Each structure stands twice: as structure tokens, then as C-alpha cells.
Coordinates of C-alpha atoms in Angstrom, one line a residue:
Chain A
M341 CA -36.1 17.3 -10.4
V342 CA -32.6 16.7 -9.1
K343 CA -30.9 13.3 -9.0
L344 CA -29.5 13.0 -5.5
Q345 CA -26.2 11.3 -5.7
R346 CA -26.0 8.8 -2.6
V347 CA -22.7 9.5 -0.6
Q348 CA -21.3 5.8 -0.5
R349 CA -19.0 5.3 2.7
P350 CA -16.9 2.4 2.9
K351 CA -18.0 -0.8 4.8
T352 CA -15.1 -2.8 4.6
Q353 CA -11.1 -2.2 4.5
R354 CA -11.1 -3.0 1.2
G355 CA -13.7 -0.7 0.5
K356 CA -11.7 1.6 2.2
R357 CA -8.8 1.3 0.1
A358 CA -10.5 1.1 -2.9
L359 CA -11.8 4.2 -2.4
K360 CA -8.4 6.2 -1.1
E361 CA -6.8 5.1 -4.4
R362 CA -9.2 7.0 -6.2
E363 CA -8.6 10.0 -4.4
P364 CA -6.6 12.9 -6.0
K365 CA -3.0 12.5 -4.8
L366 CA 0.2 14.5 -5.2
L367 CA 1.7 12.2 -7.4
E368 CA -1.1 10.5 -9.2
N369 CA -1.9 6.7 -10.7
A370 CA -1.2 5.7 -13.8
R371 CA -3.8 7.1 -16.5
S372 CA -6.3 4.4 -17.1
L373 CA -8.1 3.7 -20.6
L374 CA -11.7 2.7 -20.9
C375 CA -12.8 0.6 -23.8
I376 CA -16.2 1.3 -24.9
R377 CA -18.3 0.3 -28.2
G378 CA -20.5 3.0 -29.8
N379 CA -24.0 1.7 -31.6
K380 CA -22.4 -0.3 -34.2
T381 CA -19.1 -1.6 -34.5
N382 CA -18.0 -4.1 -37.2
N383 CA -15.1 -7.0 -36.7
V384 CA -12.1 -4.9 -37.4
M385 CA -13.1 -2.0 -34.9
K386 CA -13.6 -4.4 -32.0
V387 CA -10.1 -6.3 -32.5
L388 CA -8.6 -2.6 -32.6
L389 CA -10.2 -1.5 -29.1
K390 CA -9.3 -5.0 -27.9
N391 CA -5.7 -4.5 -28.8
L392 CA -6.0 -1.0 -27.7
H393 CA -7.4 -2.6 -23.8
L394 CA -4.4 -5.4 -24.2
L395 CA -1.4 -2.8 -24.9
K396 CA -2.6 -0.6 -22.1
S397 CA -3.4 -3.9 -19.4
P398 CA -3.5 -3.6 -16.5
H399 CA -4.1 -0.1 -16.4
S400 CA -7.3 -0.7 -18.6
K401 CA -11.2 -1.3 -18.7
M402 CA -13.4 -3.1 -21.1
Y403 CA -17.0 -2.4 -21.1
Q404 CA -18.4 -5.6 -23.3
R405 CA -21.8 -4.1 -24.5
K406 CA -23.1 -1.9 -27.2
N407 CA -23.8 1.7 -25.7
L408 CA -26.7 3.4 -27.9
D409 CA -26.5 7.0 -27.4
I410 CA -23.4 7.9 -27.0
L411 CA -22.2 10.7 -29.7
P412 CA -18.8 11.9 -28.3
F413 CA -18.5 15.1 -30.1
D414 CA -21.9 16.2 -29.1
S415 CA -21.9 15.9 -25.5
T416 CA -19.3 13.7 -23.8
S417 CA -21.3 13.6 -20.3
K418 CA -22.0 9.8 -20.8
L419 CA -18.4 9.0 -21.5
E420 CA -17.5 11.0 -18.4
W421 CA -19.6 9.7 -15.8
Y422 CA -18.7 5.9 -17.1
C423 CA -15.2 7.2 -17.1
Q424 CA -15.7 8.4 -13.0
K425 CA -17.1 5.0 -12.3
S426 CA -14.5 3.0 -13.5
D427 CA -11.8 5.9 -12.3
C428 CA -10.3 6.0 -15.9
S429 CA -8.9 9.2 -17.2
L430 CA -8.8 8.0 -21.1
F431 CA -11.2 6.7 -22.9
A432 CA -11.1 4.9 -26.5
F433 CA -15.0 5.0 -28.1
V434 CA -15.3 3.2 -31.6
T435 CA -18.3 3.0 -34.0
T436 CA -18.5 2.6 -37.4
N437 CA -21.4 3.8 -39.7
K438 CA -22.1 4.7 -43.3
K439 CA -20.8 8.7 -43.2
R440 CA -17.7 7.8 -40.7
P441 CA -16.5 3.8 -41.2
N442 CA -14.0 2.7 -39.2
N443 CA -14.0 5.4 -36.6
L444 CA -12.0 5.9 -33.5
V445 CA -12.1 8.5 -30.7
L446 CA -9.5 8.9 -28.1
A447 CA -9.9 11.2 -25.3
R448 CA -8.0 12.0 -22.4
L449 CA -9.9 13.5 -19.3
H450 CA -8.6 16.0 -16.7
N451 CA -10.6 15.9 -13.3
H452 CA -13.3 13.7 -15.0
I453 CA -13.5 16.7 -17.5
T454 CA -12.9 16.0 -21.2
L455 CA -9.2 17.8 -22.1
D456 CA -8.6 16.8 -25.6
M457 CA -10.6 14.8 -28.2
F458 CA -9.5 13.3 -31.3
E459 CA -11.5 11.1 -33.9
F460 CA -9.4 9.0 -36.5
E461 CA -10.7 6.8 -39.3
L462 CA -8.6 3.4 -39.6
N463 CA -7.6 1.9 -42.9
S464 CA -8.6 -1.3 -42.2
K465 CA -6.7 -2.9 -45.3
T466 CA -3.6 -2.3 -43.8
F467 CA -4.9 -2.5 -40.0
R468 CA -2.8 -6.2 -38.2
S469 CA -3.8 -6.6 -35.1
L470 CA -1.7 -8.5 -32.4
D471 CA -2.9 -11.8 -33.2
D472 CA -1.3 -11.3 -36.7
F473 CA 1.6 -11.5 -35.3
K474 CA 3.1 -14.6 -33.9
C475 CA 5.7 -14.2 -31.8
E476 CA 6.4 -13.7 -27.9
K477 CA 5.4 -10.1 -26.9
F478 CA 5.8 -7.8 -23.5
A479 CA 5.0 -8.2 -20.4
T480 CA 2.0 -6.6 -18.8
G481 CA 2.3 -3.3 -17.5
N482 CA 5.6 -2.7 -19.4
K483 CA 6.4 0.5 -20.0
P484 CA 7.0 1.6 -23.4
C485 CA 9.9 3.5 -25.2
L486 CA 7.8 6.3 -27.6
L487 CA 9.1 7.5 -30.8
F488 CA 7.4 10.4 -33.0
H489 CA 8.7 10.9 -36.6
G490 CA 7.5 13.7 -38.3
E491 CA 8.1 17.7 -38.9
L492 CA 4.2 18.1 -38.1
F493 CA 4.9 17.1 -34.6
D494 CA 7.3 19.8 -33.8
N495 CA 5.9 22.5 -36.2
E496 CA 2.5 22.7 -36.0
P497 CA 0.3 23.5 -33.0
D498 CA -2.4 20.8 -33.3
Y499 CA 0.3 18.0 -33.6
K500 CA 2.3 19.2 -31.4
R501 CA -0.9 18.6 -29.0
L502 CA -1.7 15.6 -30.5
K503 CA 1.9 14.3 -29.4
C504 CA 1.4 15.2 -26.4
F505 CA -1.6 13.6 -26.0
L506 CA -0.3 10.2 -27.3
T507 CA 2.5 10.2 -24.6
D508 CA 0.3 10.7 -22.1
F509 CA -1.9 8.2 -23.8
F510 CA 0.7 5.2 -23.9
R511 CA 2.7 6.4 -21.3
G512 CA 2.0 4.0 -18.3
E513 CA 3.2 4.1 -14.8
I514 CA 4.7 7.8 -14.1
N515 CA 6.2 7.8 -10.9
M516 CA 9.3 5.6 -11.9
K517 CA 12.7 6.2 -10.8
E518 CA 14.6 3.6 -11.7
I519 CA 14.2 1.3 -14.8
D520 CA 15.9 -1.4 -15.7
L521 CA 17.7 -2.0 -19.0
N522 CA 15.8 -5.6 -19.7
G523 CA 12.2 -3.7 -18.8
L524 CA 12.3 -1.8 -22.0
E525 CA 10.5 -4.3 -23.9
H526 CA 8.8 -2.9 -26.4
V527 CA 9.0 0.6 -28.5
M528 CA 6.1 2.4 -29.9
T529 CA 6.8 4.4 -33.1
F530 CA 4.2 7.5 -34.2
T531 CA 5.0 8.6 -38.0
I532 CA 2.9 11.5 -39.5
D533 CA 3.4 11.9 -43.1
S534 CA 3.2 15.7 -44.3
Q535 CA 1.7 15.1 -46.9
T536 CA -1.4 12.4 -46.4
K537 CA -1.1 13.7 -43.0
L538 CA -1.1 9.8 -42.0
L539 CA -0.4 8.8 -38.8
S540 CA 0.7 5.3 -38.5
I541 CA 1.6 3.5 -34.9
R542 CA 4.0 0.7 -35.0
V543 CA 4.9 -1.3 -32.1
Y544 CA 8.2 -3.5 -31.7
H545 CA 9.2 -5.7 -29.5
V546 CA 12.9 -4.8 -28.1
E547 CA 15.9 -7.8 -28.3
L548 CA 19.2 -6.9 -26.7
K549 CA 21.8 -9.6 -28.5
K550 CA 25.7 -9.6 -27.8
S551 CA 27.7 -7.0 -29.7
G552 CA 31.4 -8.2 -28.3
H553 CA 31.3 -5.0 -25.5
R554 CA 29.2 -4.3 -22.5
I555 CA 26.4 -2.3 -24.7
P556 CA 24.1 -5.1 -26.5
R557 CA 23.6 -4.8 -29.7
I558 CA 19.4 -3.7 -30.0
E559 CA 17.4 -5.7 -32.7
L560 CA 13.5 -4.6 -33.4
N561 CA 10.9 -6.9 -34.0
E562 CA 7.1 -5.7 -34.8
I563 CA 5.0 -7.6 -32.8
G564 CA 2.6 -5.7 -31.8
P565 CA -0.9 -4.1 -33.9
H566 CA -0.1 -2.3 -37.4
I567 CA -2.3 1.0 -37.2
D568 CA -2.5 3.5 -39.8
L569 CA -5.0 6.5 -38.8
T570 CA -6.1 9.9 -40.7
V571 CA -7.2 12.2 -38.2
R572 CA -10.9 13.6 -38.7
R573 CA -12.1 15.7 -36.2
T574 CA -10.6 17.0 -33.1
K575 CA -11.8 19.2 -30.1
L576 CA -8.9 20.1 -28.3
A577 CA -9.2 22.4 -24.7
S578 CA -9.3 26.0 -24.4
D579 CA -5.7 27.6 -23.6
D580 CA -7.3 28.5 -20.5
F581 CA -8.5 25.0 -19.2
Y582 CA -4.9 23.4 -20.6
K583 CA -3.2 25.8 -18.3
K584 CA -5.0 25.1 -15.3
T585 CA -4.5 21.5 -15.9
L586 CA -0.4 22.3 -16.3
K587 CA -0.6 23.2 -12.5
Q588 CA 1.4 21.4 -10.4
P589 CA 0.6 21.7 -6.6
D590 CA 3.3 23.3 -4.3
A591 CA 4.1 20.3 -2.6
I592 CA 5.6 19.0 -5.4
K593 CA 8.1 21.1 -6.3
Q594 CA 11.1 20.8 -5.5
K595 CA 12.0 23.1 -2.6
K596 CA 14.9 25.5 -4.0
V597 CA 18.0 25.0 -0.9
K598 CA 19.8 28.1 -1.0
N599 CA 23.6 28.5 -1.5
V600 CA 23.8 24.5 -2.8
T601 CA 24.4 24.1 -6.3
T602 CA 24.9 20.6 -8.6
N603 CA 27.5 21.4 -11.7
E604 CA 27.9 19.7 -14.3
L605 CA 30.4 17.1 -13.7
G606 CA 27.5 15.9 -11.0
T607 CA 29.7 17.6 -7.9
K608 CA 27.5 18.9 -5.2
M609 CA 29.0 22.7 -4.5
G610 CA 28.1 24.8 -1.7
R611 CA 28.4 28.1 -0.9
I612 CA 29.7 30.1 2.4
H613 CA 29.4 34.2 2.8
M614 CA 31.5 35.0 5.4
E615 CA 31.4 37.9 7.3
K616 CA 34.0 40.7 7.7
Q617 CA 37.2 39.4 9.9
D618 CA 39.5 41.2 12.0
Y619 CA 43.3 39.2 10.8
N620 CA 44.5 40.5 14.1
Q621 CA 42.2 38.7 16.4
L622 CA 42.5 35.5 14.0
Q623 CA 42.3 32.4 16.1
T624 CA 44.7 30.2 14.7
R625 CA 46.3 27.0 16.7
K626 CA 47.4 27.2 19.8
M627 CA 51.3 26.5 20.6
K628 CA 52.5 27.0 24.3
G629 CA 55.9 27.7 23.2
L630 CA 55.2 30.9 20.9
K631 CA 52.9 32.1 24.2
R632 CA 54.6 35.8 25.0
G633 CA 56.1 35.4 28.7
L634 CA 57.3 32.0 28.5
I635 CA 59.8 32.6 26.2
T636 CA 62.9 32.7 29.1
E637 CA 66.0 30.7 29.7
N638 CA 65.3 26.9 30.0
G639 CA 66.7 27.1 33.6
Q640 CA 64.1 29.7 35.0
Q641 CA 61.4 27.9 33.2
S642 CA 62.0 24.8 35.6
E643 CA 62.5 26.8 38.6
E644 CA 59.0 27.9 38.4
K645 CA 57.6 24.5 38.3
R646 CA 59.7 23.1 41.0
K647 CA 58.3 26.2 43.2
K648 CA 54.6 25.2 42.5
I649 CA 55.1 21.4 43.3
D650 CA 56.6 22.7 46.8
Chain B
M1035 CA -51.2 -10.8 -3.6
A1036 CA -48.5 -8.1 -3.8
F1037 CA -46.7 -7.4 -7.1
V1038 CA -43.1 -8.0 -6.8
K1039 CA -41.0 -7.1 -9.7
V1040 CA -39.5 -9.3 -11.5
V1041 CA -35.4 -7.9 -11.4
K1042 CA -34.4 -11.1 -14.1
N1043 CA -36.5 -8.8 -16.6
K1044 CA -35.4 -8.3 -20.5
A1045 CA -33.5 -5.0 -19.9
Y1046 CA -30.9 -7.0 -17.2
F1047 CA -30.2 -9.7 -19.4
K1048 CA -29.9 -7.1 -22.1
R1049 CA -27.3 -5.4 -19.9
Y1050 CA -25.5 -8.1 -17.9
Q1051 CA -21.8 -7.7 -18.2
V1052 CA -20.7 -11.3 -17.2
K1053 CA -17.6 -12.4 -15.2
S1054 CA -14.1 -13.3 -17.5
K1055 CA -14.2 -16.3 -18.3
R1056 CA -12.0 -18.2 -15.8
R1057 CA -13.7 -16.4 -13.1
R1058 CA -17.3 -17.6 -14.4
Q1059 CA -15.2 -21.2 -13.9
G1060 CA -14.0 -20.6 -10.7
K1061 CA -10.5 -21.6 -11.6
T1062 CA -8.5 -18.1 -11.0
D1063 CA -8.2 -15.7 -8.3
F1064 CA -7.5 -12.3 -10.0
Y1065 CA -6.9 -10.8 -6.9
A1066 CA -4.3 -13.3 -6.3
R1067 CA -3.2 -13.3 -9.9
H1068 CA -2.9 -9.5 -10.4
A1069 CA -0.3 -9.8 -7.2
L1070 CA 1.7 -12.0 -8.4
I1071 CA 2.2 -11.0 -11.8
H1072 CA 2.4 -7.7 -12.0
Q1073 CA 6.2 -5.6 -11.0
D1074 CA 6.0 -3.1 -8.8
K1075 CA 6.2 0.3 -10.1
N1076 CA 9.9 0.5 -9.4
K1077 CA 11.1 -2.7 -10.4
Y1078 CA 11.8 -4.0 -13.8
N1079 CA 13.1 -7.6 -13.6
T1080 CA 11.1 -9.2 -16.4
P1081 CA 10.5 -11.8 -16.6
K1082 CA 8.7 -12.7 -13.3
Y1083 CA 8.0 -16.5 -13.0
R1084 CA 5.6 -18.4 -10.8
L1085 CA 5.8 -21.9 -9.4
I1086 CA 2.6 -22.9 -9.7
V1087 CA 1.3 -26.3 -7.8
R1088 CA -2.4 -27.8 -7.9
V1089 CA -3.2 -31.1 -6.1
T1090 CA -6.1 -32.9 -8.1
N1091 CA -7.8 -35.7 -6.9
K1092 CA -5.3 -38.4 -8.8
D1093 CA -2.4 -36.2 -9.9
I1094 CA -0.2 -33.5 -8.5
I1095 CA 0.6 -30.3 -11.0
C1096 CA 4.1 -28.5 -10.8
Q1097 CA 4.9 -25.7 -13.4
I1098 CA 6.9 -22.6 -13.5
A1099 CA 5.2 -20.0 -15.8
Y1100 CA 5.5 -16.2 -16.5
A1101 CA 2.6 -14.0 -17.8
R1102 CA 3.0 -11.8 -21.6
I1103 CA -0.3 -9.5 -22.8
E1104 CA -0.9 -12.4 -25.0
G1105 CA -1.0 -15.1 -22.0
D1106 CA 0.9 -17.0 -19.9
Y1107 CA 4.2 -19.2 -21.4
I1108 CA 5.2 -22.6 -19.1
V1109 CA 9.0 -22.7 -18.7
S1110 CA 9.1 -26.2 -17.5
T1111 CA 6.5 -28.7 -15.7
A1112 CA 6.5 -31.7 -13.1
Y1113 CA 3.8 -34.2 -12.9
A1114 CA 3.5 -36.9 -9.9
H1115 CA 2.2 -39.3 -13.0
E1116 CA 5.8 -39.3 -14.1
L1117 CA 7.4 -40.7 -10.6
P1118 CA 6.5 -44.1 -11.8
R1119 CA 9.7 -43.6 -14.0
Y1120 CA 12.0 -42.8 -10.9
G1121 CA 10.1 -45.9 -8.9
V1122 CA 7.8 -44.3 -6.8
K1123 CA 4.0 -45.9 -8.4
L1124 CA 1.7 -45.9 -6.2
G1125 CA 0.4 -43.1 -3.1
L1126 CA 0.7 -40.3 -6.0
T1127 CA -1.1 -37.8 -4.2
N1128 CA 0.5 -38.0 -0.6
Y1129 CA 3.1 -35.1 1.0
A1130 CA 6.0 -37.5 -0.3
A1131 CA 5.0 -37.7 -3.9
A1132 CA 4.1 -33.6 -3.7
Y1133 CA 7.6 -33.4 -2.2
C1134 CA 9.2 -35.5 -5.3
T1135 CA 7.3 -33.5 -7.7
G1136 CA 8.6 -30.1 -6.6
L1137 CA 12.1 -31.5 -6.3
L1138 CA 11.7 -33.1 -10.4
L1139 CA 10.6 -29.4 -11.3
A1140 CA 13.2 -27.8 -9.8
R1141 CA 15.8 -30.0 -11.5
R1142 CA 14.5 -30.0 -14.8
T1143 CA 14.3 -26.1 -14.7
L1144 CA 17.9 -25.8 -13.6
Q1145 CA 18.6 -28.4 -16.5
K1146 CA 17.3 -26.5 -18.7
H1147 CA 18.6 -23.2 -17.8
K1148 CA 22.2 -24.5 -17.2
L1149 CA 22.0 -23.7 -13.4
D1150 CA 22.2 -27.2 -12.1
S1151 CA 25.4 -27.9 -11.5
I1152 CA 25.7 -24.9 -9.6
Y1153 CA 22.7 -25.0 -7.3
K1154 CA 22.3 -27.8 -6.0
G1155 CA 20.2 -27.4 -3.1
T1156 CA 20.5 -30.3 -0.6
T1157 CA 20.6 -34.2 -0.7
D1158 CA 20.5 -34.5 2.9
I1159 CA 17.0 -34.0 3.5
T1160 CA 16.2 -32.6 7.4
G1161 CA 13.0 -31.0 6.4
G1162 CA 14.5 -27.9 8.2
E1163 CA 14.8 -24.7 6.3
H1164 CA 17.2 -24.2 3.3
E1165 CA 18.2 -21.6 1.3
N1166 CA 19.4 -21.3 -2.0
E1167 CA 21.9 -18.1 -1.2
P1168 CA 23.6 -16.7 -4.8
V1169 CA 27.2 -18.4 -5.5
E1170 CA 29.7 -15.3 -6.2
G1171 CA 30.7 -15.1 -9.5
Q1172 CA 28.1 -17.1 -11.0
K1173 CA 24.9 -16.7 -12.2
R1174 CA 22.0 -15.7 -9.4
P1175 CA 19.6 -18.7 -8.4
F1176 CA 16.7 -19.0 -10.4
R1177 CA 13.5 -16.8 -8.4
C1178 CA 10.1 -17.6 -8.8
Y1179 CA 6.9 -17.4 -6.2
L1180 CA 4.6 -20.0 -5.2
D1181 CA 1.1 -19.9 -6.8
I1182 CA -1.3 -21.7 -4.9
G1183 CA -4.7 -21.1 -6.9
L1184 CA -8.0 -21.3 -5.0
A1185 CA -6.0 -24.0 -2.5
R1186 CA -6.5 -23.1 1.3
T1187 CA -3.1 -22.8 3.1
T1188 CA -3.3 -24.8 5.6
T1189 CA -0.6 -26.3 8.0
G1190 CA 0.8 -29.2 6.5
A1191 CA -0.5 -28.7 3.3
K1192 CA 0.4 -30.9 0.6
I1193 CA 0.8 -28.0 -1.8
F1194 CA 3.7 -26.5 0.5
G1195 CA 5.3 -30.3 0.4
A1196 CA 5.7 -29.7 -3.3
L1197 CA 7.1 -26.1 -2.2
K1198 CA 9.8 -27.7 -0.1
G1199 CA 10.9 -30.1 -2.8
A1200 CA 11.6 -27.5 -5.3
V1201 CA 13.3 -25.0 -2.6
D1202 CA 15.5 -28.2 -1.8
G1203 CA 16.3 -28.9 -5.8
G1204 CA 17.4 -25.6 -5.9
L1205 CA 15.3 -22.8 -6.7
D1206 CA 15.2 -19.4 -4.6
I1207 CA 11.5 -19.2 -3.8
P1208 CA 10.7 -17.1 -0.5
H1209 CA 8.8 -19.0 2.2
S1210 CA 8.8 -19.3 6.3
T1211 CA 8.7 -23.0 7.5
R1212 CA 5.1 -21.7 9.3
R1213 CA 3.1 -23.9 6.9
F1214 CA 5.3 -27.0 6.7
P1215 CA 4.2 -30.4 8.7
G1216 CA 5.6 -29.9 12.3
Y1217 CA 5.5 -26.3 13.2
S1218 CA 3.4 -25.6 16.2
R1219 CA 1.0 -22.6 16.7
E1220 CA 1.4 -23.0 20.5
G1221 CA 4.7 -22.8 21.1
K1222 CA 5.3 -21.4 17.8
K1223 CA 8.1 -23.7 17.2
F1224 CA 9.0 -25.5 13.9
N1225 CA 9.7 -29.3 14.8
A1226 CA 11.8 -30.5 11.6
D1227 CA 12.4 -34.0 12.2
V1228 CA 8.4 -34.3 12.0
H1229 CA 8.3 -32.4 8.7
R1230 CA 11.1 -35.0 7.7
Q1231 CA 8.9 -37.7 8.2
H1232 CA 5.9 -36.5 6.1
I1233 CA 8.8 -35.6 3.2
F1234 CA 9.5 -39.9 3.5
G1235 CA 5.9 -41.1 3.6
L1236 CA 6.6 -42.5 6.8
H1237 CA 3.2 -40.9 8.5
V1238 CA 1.5 -42.9 5.6
S1239 CA 4.0 -46.2 6.8
K1240 CA 3.1 -45.6 10.4
Y1241 CA -0.6 -45.7 9.8
M1242 CA -0.4 -48.6 7.7
T1243 CA 1.8 -50.6 10.2
S1244 CA -1.3 -49.5 13.2
L1245 CA -3.7 -50.7 10.4
K1246 CA -2.3 -54.1 9.6
E1247 CA -2.2 -54.8 13.2
E1248 CA -5.7 -53.8 14.6
N1249 CA -7.5 -54.2 11.5
P1250 CA -5.8 -56.7 8.8
D1251 CA -9.2 -56.3 6.6
L1252 CA -9.7 -52.8 6.5
Y1253 CA -5.8 -53.2 6.0
S1254 CA -6.3 -55.1 2.7
K1255 CA -9.3 -53.1 2.0
Q1256 CA -7.5 -49.4 2.1
F1257 CA -3.8 -50.3 1.2
S1258 CA -5.1 -53.1 -1.4
R1259 CA -2.8 -51.6 -4.4
F1260 CA 0.1 -51.6 -1.9
V1261 CA -0.4 -55.1 -1.0
K1262 CA -0.9 -56.2 -4.7
A1263 CA 2.7 -54.3 -5.4
G1264 CA 4.1 -55.9 -2.5
I1265 CA 5.4 -52.8 -1.0
E1266 CA 5.8 -53.0 2.9
P1267 CA 5.6 -50.0 4.9
S1268 CA 9.1 -50.4 6.7
S1269 CA 10.4 -50.1 2.8
F1270 CA 9.0 -46.5 2.4
E1271 CA 12.0 -44.4 3.3
A1272 CA 14.4 -46.6 1.1
L1273 CA 11.6 -46.2 -1.4
Y1274 CA 11.9 -42.4 -1.7
K1275 CA 15.3 -42.0 -1.1
A1276 CA 16.1 -43.8 -4.4
A1277 CA 13.8 -41.6 -6.1
H1278 CA 15.3 -38.4 -5.1
S1279 CA 18.4 -39.6 -6.5
A1280 CA 17.1 -41.0 -9.1
I1281 CA 15.2 -37.6 -9.9
R1282 CA 18.7 -35.8 -9.6
A1283 CA 20.7 -37.9 -11.6
D1284 CA 18.0 -37.3 -14.7
P1285 CA 15.5 -35.1 -14.0
S1286 CA 14.8 -34.4 -18.0
P1287 CA 11.4 -34.7 -19.3
T1288 CA 10.6 -37.7 -21.8
P1289 CA 11.0 -37.0 -25.5
K1290 CA 7.2 -36.5 -27.1
K1291 CA 5.7 -39.8 -28.6
E1292 CA 4.9 -39.0 -32.8
K1293 CA 1.9 -39.7 -33.2
K1294 CA 1.3 -42.4 -36.0
A1295 CA -0.6 -41.7 -38.9
D1296 CA -2.8 -45.3 -38.6
A1297 CA -2.7 -45.1 -35.1
P1298 CA -6.4 -46.4 -33.8
K1299 CA -8.4 -43.3 -32.9
P1300 CA -9.5 -42.8 -29.5
K1301 CA -13.1 -44.2 -28.3
R1302 CA -15.4 -41.3 -28.3
W1303 CA -17.8 -40.9 -25.0
T1304 CA -20.6 -38.4 -26.5
K1305 CA -23.1 -38.3 -29.3
A1306 CA -21.6 -36.8 -32.6
G1307 CA -23.6 -34.7 -34.1
L1308 CA -25.2 -34.9 -37.1
A1309 CA -24.5 -33.8 -40.6
R1310 CA -27.2 -31.0 -42.1
S1311 CA -27.8 -33.5 -44.5
S1312 CA -29.0 -36.0 -42.4
R1313 CA -30.7 -33.5 -40.3
R1314 CA -32.9 -32.4 -43.2
N1315 CA -33.2 -35.5 -43.9
R1316 CA -34.7 -36.8 -41.0
V1317 CA -37.1 -33.6 -40.9
Q1318 CA -38.4 -34.6 -43.9
Q1319 CA -38.8 -37.9 -43.1
R1320 CA -40.7 -37.3 -40.0
K1321 CA -42.8 -34.4 -41.8
T1322 CA -44.1 -37.3 -44.2
A1323 CA -44.8 -39.4 -41.6
F1324 CA -46.8 -37.1 -39.5
L1325 CA -48.3 -36.5 -42.8
K1326 CA -49.5 -40.0 -43.5
T1327 CA -51.0 -40.5 -39.7
I1328 CA -53.3 -37.6 -40.3
Q1329 CA -53.9 -39.2 -43.7
G1330 CA -54.6 -42.1 -42.2
G1331 CA -56.8 -40.9 -39.5
D1332 CA -59.1 -38.9 -41.8
E1333 CA -60.1 -41.7 -43.6

């Protein structure tokens, strides 16, 4: 039997605003993360999930309970439904079992359909959580600087997609016109080793110190979770679907203004196209004295004027 | 009898997700907190400070805090129970005390950030509007936003007394005079003099004098502590003026007292839990006692 979904109409102004937030927009909101636990999780994975939740807050939602029948690589329908309910477009799913210990699945969705899904194994021996670093961290909602190290990120297609995915995952707010220098509080580095294919994630706090001149000296202190991941399985989107997601609505595209260009120095230049001109009929500045017919002796000119007054 | 389905069954409790701790305790309004803490998309001026004002039954707490992912950090704090140091010994939860606490917090914060000589606020208290404008060539004023918590915003509330104290102390807090005592809703006018009277506790002293004349017994009951301390209603203005100048003279917090190793332990108000050995012993004793009674019954 087909399950009928009741169309919910908002009864309050607040509800109306909430639903409007969830509507598709020209410039979308920041991607929200849904943190979910699977059938069996150990303490290390719970801590990792909590850390991811904190890194992404306020754009993050944590589900507290265990979810028994979710297997992302078999079917993501339940996860997609939860993401739709919570208005999230990223999920982090955490489990551990004998076959796949310390398992972390990260995925992103497009229009509530899974785009890319990556399964990682966490190295629990080298993992250090946010609590293990006893120092002041960053303000909630701050955008990080993302650094990628490793040839694999540039060369192999799978890892290129992974780089794109990680950028999308940790980006934060999208529609930023200006950023205050003091607001770049933290840096996330993703290093991939070519031989061992180990992905290392480190998070640092940026400290601006006196340097003698205007540009401050930067020092990095490690603050965040110290994560080492090995890629297990991946489920990447087909090329057609991926191309579809890259499409942007026409309204966003910057309208090309004809005949206006900006040169490398930033100066705005315009071009005017002139039609062919007859230089004999050119209109120049009128100088009365040069007019034909008025060039006579001074005496005759004044006589003419007197006559007019009479 | 109609059959009613039990809503709160096992499945319900298994899937129920409790609200966050502070929400369960009813102490934080997360909707307001979100607005106070999270910056606009385009502005990244870190950090965003908030002036927390909480009024309890016997105290007024003013703090300046900023938020990080691991929790909030407190920059400076001032309590009404610190006011006896500045000469205000009684009436620690009235409007005048709230003003003093706000003023103390402002001066303390500015001293900490070395802005106290640049931004002095107003020493001449009129109760009217005062804005701390940035001084040219110097650091900008310390900006923070008022965090009321779950208190009700009514005209003349004590929270706004603390706000006024902080603003007069030199902090830059966006506000309007709409909620100060002296604002009339009908005329939409603000009477600064009424506000000034509240700041100096004259509304209390007026009530004291009128009560003294009408009903001396009730007066001695209501203001017993004032009577005992010998504080007359007419002395309020001078008292608070002295307190303001004392606060401005030395707002620094009292240094923490070091706890001595052999200090007496404070009294325990609740029953201490038994150790495992004691519990086991107790169970064993009850078992033997019970068996004895059974055997005794048998015989």
C-alpha cells in the first residue's frame, strides 16, 4: 500500500519561516551535517562523531540513539529520509563490527539523493579528540582554511573527487562576500600519503602575532581532533548525475555586460563604437567672432546695433 | 470499558530523545542564545561578547562572556554581594544595587583591557541616554550585547538597571530608553529624572519614609535590617554616590583566598553513601537476622 505523506501546512509565522528556510534557493544555505550512530559503536567512534558534530556546529545535527537497520552501502534510503527530515545534506555514520572495525561513513547528498559516499577506517591508536587538546579553540560557525597536501589529490580521479568532497564537507557558510582577518581562526589540513593511502586530518588554531610590520606573523597551534583515516569503500556518483549537480540556475550567472571590461589592474574600461562621420559637418565649439558675415570693420558693426535699438 | 492505547510504552521510551541538558533544566533559551552567539554570515569580528545579567532572590550576577565550540569563557564578573566592600551593605537586589553591579563590571572589564582611562562613561548621572562613542586615534570601545536569559522584559526591570550601570561605566551596548523606569507608554516619552531617582534608590527611600509615618510597626518589620544598621532613608543618595566613586576608584576584583591545607571541612548536608564493604556487611547482617527469625518461628 502506498504511504500517503500528509502535506504539512504551517500554522504559525515561525513555522512558515522555518519551511521557507528549507525551500530550494538561488544561493543555498550552508550544508548541514547529520551525525548518526549505527547498530554497534564503541567509545572511540562515539567521540569521533561528537567531534565532527562540534567542528561543524551550528550546521550540524546529532541523533542520540542507535539505529539498527541502516547499512549505507546496501541502501541509503533511511539515511536520506532522516536527512530530509532534519534538512541536512551531509551525513556521518559511525559503526564498528568484527569485519569493519572503527568504521566511519561520510556522504553528501544532492536534492536528498546520495551523491558521493566514502567509507573510512579510523586509526584508534593515533586518534586524539578535541578534549585531549587543552587550549582555547575557535568560535562556533567559523569558516576554516582548508589545505590539501599530496600528489594523489591532483592526479587520481577518485582522490580528486575526495578532495572536492572534503572541501564541500568542511566548507561552512557559502555566501561570504568579505572576511575579517581575525575571523580566520582555524586551519584544517588534509594530507594523503601516496604509498600507504592514509588520509591525515589535523586542525590548527591560527595565532596572529607581532612581526614588526603590518602583516602579522602566524603561528599554528594544534587544537582539533587528530584523525588518521584509511579509505575502505567508495560509492561515487555517476558522471551524468554529477554533471547535473554542477548546473547552476540562470539567475545566478553573472550577466555579461557588452562593451565593458575590467583590465588586470582592476580599472573598468568601456568601448564606444562610433558610426562613420562627415568631418565637414562636425559640430565644434561656437565662437561668435569667427562666424562668416560678422567679420567687418568695427564701425559698421556698432551702427547695425544702434539701428536695432531705435 | 474502551481500550486506550498506552502512549508511553517501551517503544516510546526506547526512541525518545531528550532535549539538551540546559533545556531540560529550563535555564537556557536556545533560540535567544543562537542569536546572541552566532555572527552574521558576512561579519567575522571575533569574539562576540555578551553581558549576562541574572537576578536571583539574594544576589545580582553580571558577567561578560564569549562562546567557543568547547563552551563559554567568562572575561570578567561582578556580583552584588561584592558591594559591601564599596559601602552598600543592604538592599543588594534593588535597582540601585543592579546599577552599581553593572558599573562595577564595566570598570573592571575596561581596567582588564586597559581601556579604563580612555572610556570613562558618565560620572554625572542624570538617568538619561548616554552613548560611549569611539575616541579618535584610540582603541574602539568594548562592545557587548545584553543577555537577559529567561527574565521578562518589563519597563523598569532591574536587569536594565545593570545595563545602565554598564553603559555609564563605559561599555558600548546597543540599547534604547524604552525599558528604563520613567518611560511612559502613553506619551512615548522618557522622564530621565524618574530613572535617576531609581538609580539612587530614592523610590525605596520614599516608601521607607511614608511607611515610617503611617505604620511604624510594619516599617520596623519590613526594614528591620536598615533600622539595625542605622541607615536613614535620607542618606540613600549620598550612600550610592559614595559607592559609585569608590567603584570607579578601585574596581579590581579581590584576590582569591588560598585554601589552607588544615582548614576545617564544611558541614555535610546530605547523607554520605556507604562503601561497598559496609553495604555487603549490612546485607549479610540482615540475612543472618532474617534466618534467625525464621528458625525461631520454626521452633
